[in-house]
Short mmCIF file of C-alpha atoms in Angstrom, two decimals:
data_model
loop_
_atom_site.label_atom_id
_atom_site.label_comp_id
_atom_site.label_asym_id
_atom_site.label_seq_id
_atom_site.Cartn_x
_atom_site.Cartn_y
_atom_site.Cartn_z
CA UNK A 13 60.08 -4.72 79.02
CA UNK A 14 56.24 -5.50 78.31
CA UNK A 15 55.60 -6.64 74.43
CA UNK A 16 53.01 -4.62 72.12
CA UNK A 17 50.30 -6.20 71.19
CA UNK A 18 47.48 -5.17 67.97
CA UNK A 19 44.21 -4.44 69.54
CA UNK A 20 41.43 -5.80 67.25
CA UNK A 21 38.41 -3.46 66.48
CA UNK A 22 35.38 -4.07 68.09
CA UNK A 23 32.43 -5.23 65.97
CA UNK A 24 28.86 -6.25 65.40
CA UNK A 25 28.47 -10.24 65.44
CA UNK A 26 24.70 -10.42 65.41
CA UNK A 27 21.12 -9.33 64.49
CA UNK A 28 18.50 -10.29 66.97
CA UNK A 29 15.21 -9.34 66.11
CA UNK A 30 12.51 -9.56 69.05
CA UNK A 31 9.20 -10.75 67.54
CA UNK A 32 5.84 -11.65 68.59
CA UNK A 33 5.32 -14.76 67.18
CA UNK A 34 8.63 -16.59 66.22
CA UNK A 35 7.58 -19.05 63.76
CA UNK A 36 5.57 -16.89 61.71
CA UNK A 37 8.45 -14.62 61.36
CA UNK A 38 11.23 -17.40 60.65
CA UNK A 39 8.53 -18.04 57.54
CA UNK A 40 8.43 -14.50 56.38
CA UNK A 41 12.44 -14.25 56.67
CA UNK A 42 12.87 -17.46 54.91
CA UNK A 43 10.74 -16.56 52.05
CA UNK A 44 12.20 -12.97 51.88
CA UNK A 45 15.89 -14.78 51.78
CA UNK A 46 17.96 -12.96 54.99
CA UNK A 47 17.09 -15.78 57.44
CA UNK A 48 20.85 -16.71 57.37
CA UNK A 49 21.48 -12.94 58.63
CA UNK A 50 19.68 -12.50 61.73
CA UNK A 51 18.36 -14.03 64.55
CA UNK A 52 15.21 -13.90 66.29
CA UNK A 53 13.90 -13.78 69.69
CA UNK A 54 10.03 -13.79 70.91
CA UNK A 55 9.24 -10.88 72.72
CA UNK A 56 5.94 -9.25 74.12
CA UNK A 57 7.47 -5.81 74.61
CA UNK A 58 5.51 -2.49 73.85
CA UNK A 59 6.30 -0.66 70.32
CA UNK A 60 4.53 1.86 68.64
CA UNK A 61 5.36 3.94 65.68
CA UNK A 62 9.22 3.93 64.18
CA UNK A 63 11.44 1.87 65.98
CA UNK A 64 14.30 4.16 65.46
CA UNK A 65 16.26 1.25 62.90
CA UNK A 66 16.43 0.00 59.44
CA UNK A 67 17.78 -2.61 57.91
CA UNK A 68 18.69 -2.01 54.15
CA UNK A 69 19.63 -4.52 51.65
CA UNK A 70 21.90 -3.32 48.60
CA UNK A 71 21.65 -5.43 45.88
CA UNK A 72 23.19 -5.61 42.08
CA UNK A 73 20.56 -4.27 40.19
CA UNK A 74 17.19 -3.21 39.66
CA UNK A 75 15.39 -6.47 38.83
CA UNK A 76 16.90 -7.96 41.93
CA UNK A 77 15.20 -5.30 44.04
CA UNK A 78 12.06 -6.17 42.46
CA UNK A 79 12.13 -9.77 43.32
CA UNK A 80 13.40 -9.21 46.88
CA UNK A 81 10.45 -6.76 47.15
CA UNK A 82 7.73 -9.10 45.45
CA UNK A 83 8.91 -11.88 47.86
CA UNK A 84 8.13 -9.81 51.24
CA UNK A 85 5.02 -8.87 49.47
CA UNK A 86 4.24 -12.74 48.74
CA UNK A 87 5.36 -13.50 52.42
CA UNK A 88 2.77 -10.59 53.75
CA UNK A 89 5.01 -7.86 53.89
CA UNK A 90 3.14 -4.36 53.32
CA UNK A 91 4.86 -1.85 50.96
CA UNK A 92 5.77 1.49 52.86
CA UNK A 93 7.28 2.73 49.53
CA UNK A 94 6.84 0.99 45.85
CA UNK A 95 10.57 0.49 43.99
CA UNK A 96 11.28 3.60 42.26
CA UNK A 97 14.42 5.11 40.18
CA UNK A 98 15.99 8.04 42.46
CA UNK A 99 19.07 10.08 41.81
CA UNK A 100 21.37 7.16 43.62
CA UNK A 101 19.82 4.15 42.05
CA UNK A 102 16.81 2.37 42.34
CA UNK A 103 14.84 0.92 45.58
CA UNK A 104 11.67 0.77 47.48
CA UNK A 105 10.98 0.19 50.81
CA UNK A 106 8.88 -2.73 53.08
CA UNK A 107 7.46 -3.66 56.17
CA UNK A 108 7.48 -7.19 57.75
CA UNK A 109 4.68 -8.46 59.60
CA UNK A 110 6.46 -8.02 62.57
CA UNK A 111 6.68 -4.74 62.54
CA UNK A 112 10.45 -4.27 61.11
CA UNK A 113 10.90 -2.11 58.42
CA UNK A 114 13.53 -2.76 55.08
CA UNK A 115 14.65 -0.99 52.30
CA UNK A 116 16.35 -2.72 49.25
CA UNK A 117 18.33 -0.71 46.77
CA UNK A 118 20.72 -0.74 44.24
CA UNK A 119 22.95 1.95 42.92
CA UNK A 120 22.30 0.28 39.09
CA UNK A 121 19.59 2.60 37.19
CA UNK A 122 19.76 -0.92 34.24
CA UNK A 123 19.75 -4.68 34.13
CA UNK A 124 22.89 -6.50 33.36
CA UNK A 125 21.15 -9.86 33.73
CA UNK A 126 18.54 -11.82 35.00
CA UNK A 127 17.18 -11.18 38.81
CA UNK A 128 19.03 -12.75 41.49
CA UNK A 129 18.99 -14.04 45.32
CA UNK A 130 21.97 -12.70 46.11
CA UNK A 131 22.59 -9.99 48.81
CA UNK A 132 25.72 -7.64 48.37
CA UNK A 133 25.22 -6.10 51.70
CA UNK A 134 23.17 -5.77 54.79
CA UNK A 135 23.33 -2.60 56.66
CA UNK A 136 21.87 -1.67 59.93
CA UNK A 137 21.01 2.19 59.98
CA UNK A 138 20.34 3.28 63.61
CA UNK A 139 18.30 6.10 63.61
CA UNK A 140 19.58 8.51 66.17
CA UNK A 141 19.22 12.13 68.00
CA UNK A 142 22.67 13.20 67.76
CA UNK A 143 24.98 11.48 64.91
CA UNK A 144 28.16 13.38 66.26
CA UNK A 145 27.56 12.06 70.09
CA UNK A 146 26.42 8.62 68.88
CA UNK A 147 29.49 8.44 66.55
CA UNK A 148 31.82 9.43 69.74
CA UNK A 149 30.36 7.24 72.39
CA UNK A 150 30.57 4.16 69.86
CA UNK A 151 34.45 5.27 69.01
CA UNK A 152 34.59 5.08 72.84
CA UNK A 153 33.52 1.30 72.72
CA UNK A 154 35.88 0.02 69.90
CA UNK A 155 34.23 0.54 66.58
CA UNK A 156 36.54 1.95 63.62
CA UNK A 157 34.55 4.50 61.91
CA UNK A 158 34.68 4.10 58.10
CA UNK A 159 32.94 6.94 57.01
CA UNK A 160 31.69 10.31 57.89
CA UNK A 161 29.25 12.78 57.05
CA UNK A 162 29.01 15.91 59.74
CA UNK A 163 26.39 15.61 61.90
CA UNK A 164 23.92 13.68 59.15
CA UNK A 165 25.82 10.38 58.88
CA UNK A 166 28.60 7.95 60.47
CA UNK A 167 29.09 4.24 59.21
CA UNK A 168 31.57 1.74 60.87
CA UNK A 169 34.05 -0.53 59.48
CA UNK A 170 32.85 -4.18 59.95
CA UNK A 171 34.70 -7.25 60.93
CA UNK A 172 34.82 -10.30 58.43
CA UNK A 173 32.19 -12.16 60.32
CA UNK A 174 29.82 -9.33 61.01
CA UNK A 175 26.30 -10.18 59.50
CA UNK A 176 25.62 -6.25 59.02
CA UNK A 177 27.40 -2.88 58.36
CA UNK A 178 26.52 -0.67 61.19
CA UNK A 179 25.76 3.10 60.38
CA UNK A 180 24.29 6.21 61.97
CA UNK A 181 21.22 8.49 60.58
CA UNK A 182 19.79 11.32 62.18
CA UNK A 183 16.22 9.94 63.14
CA UNK A 184 14.04 12.47 61.31
CA UNK A 185 15.85 12.39 58.43
CA UNK A 186 15.99 8.41 58.09
CA UNK A 187 12.25 8.68 58.94
CA UNK A 188 11.38 11.10 56.15
CA UNK A 189 13.40 8.59 53.77
CA UNK A 190 11.49 5.65 54.80
CA UNK A 191 7.96 7.63 54.70
CA UNK A 192 6.92 6.94 58.11
CA UNK A 193 6.65 9.22 60.91
CA UNK A 194 9.23 9.92 63.04
CA UNK A 195 7.58 9.39 66.44
CA UNK A 196 7.72 6.38 68.20
CA UNK A 197 7.76 4.75 72.07
CA UNK A 198 8.71 1.37 73.62
CA UNK A 199 11.12 -1.10 72.68
CA UNK A 200 13.06 -0.86 69.73
CA UNK A 201 12.89 -4.63 69.48
CA UNK A 202 16.35 -5.37 68.25
CA UNK A 203 18.85 -6.39 70.56
CA UNK A 204 22.54 -6.22 68.62
CA UNK A 205 25.64 -8.63 69.77
CA UNK A 206 29.30 -7.45 69.52
CA UNK A 207 32.82 -8.26 70.67
CA UNK A 208 32.20 -4.75 72.82
CA UNK A 209 29.02 -5.69 74.31
CA UNK A 210 27.41 -5.74 76.79
CA UNK A 211 26.36 -1.94 76.65
CA UNK A 212 22.90 0.48 76.06
CA UNK A 213 23.91 3.50 73.67
CA UNK A 214 22.71 6.55 74.24
CA UNK A 215 19.20 6.43 71.96
CA UNK A 216 18.65 3.02 74.25
CA UNK A 217 19.81 0.12 71.71
CA UNK A 218 21.08 -2.52 73.53
CA UNK A 219 24.31 -4.31 73.23
CA UNK A 220 24.95 -8.22 74.29
CA UNK A 221 28.43 -9.82 74.46
CA UNK A 222 28.96 -12.04 71.33
CA UNK A 223 29.09 -15.32 73.47
CA UNK A 224 26.00 -14.70 75.08
CA UNK A 225 23.92 -15.00 71.71
CA UNK A 226 23.86 -18.23 70.97
CA UNK A 227 20.78 -19.82 69.06
CA UNK A 228 18.47 -21.45 71.55
CA UNK A 229 15.88 -23.24 70.46
CA UNK A 230 12.66 -22.42 72.05
CA UNK A 231 13.27 -18.49 71.49
CA UNK A 232 15.67 -18.27 68.52
CA UNK A 233 15.70 -19.91 64.84
CA UNK A 234 18.91 -21.20 63.66
CA UNK A 235 18.96 -17.81 61.28
CA UNK A 236 23.07 -17.52 62.01
#
């Protein structure tokens, strides 16, 4: 009689940003403070407008939001949305010199201490045309849904070794939240590594097998 086995849910294991100048990008992300969470790879792929994704830092308090935004601007980032209070907390949006958009936010509205450089969580939000279809696709690849709000938002459970949490958001809604036009063409300039890869999702986000993403001295920094 065959023994039952427990399946392990698929998860994201790495995030690789494709950049024109890896050395310059490495300098920026080290100054910004996320260099241990991402990888870099040289690429000249054509890309214009909104690339269809955002990386969001969740931190503990407004002073820490300001600290990260200040570091990013000092290293060359452009401010897309200045940090400000909102119904849900406090946050702002910057665009790195390589074009990647980062949102830094906290649910807290008051500081409880001096600013830190600690990150509670990084969420990779893929801006997709159809959240329900995207969710169904990823469930079919072995990912587990952690939160879902109809056709607006879906979030997946992450493994202990996952550098980021993966979520889906409607493209136009996400672009509006970031303060950028929703239109964009060409490469997303991001590659995801995961235990379910390789594949390309319905919105043309590419995944590679986790074992294929070991950092290479010539193309990737030791950012993993």
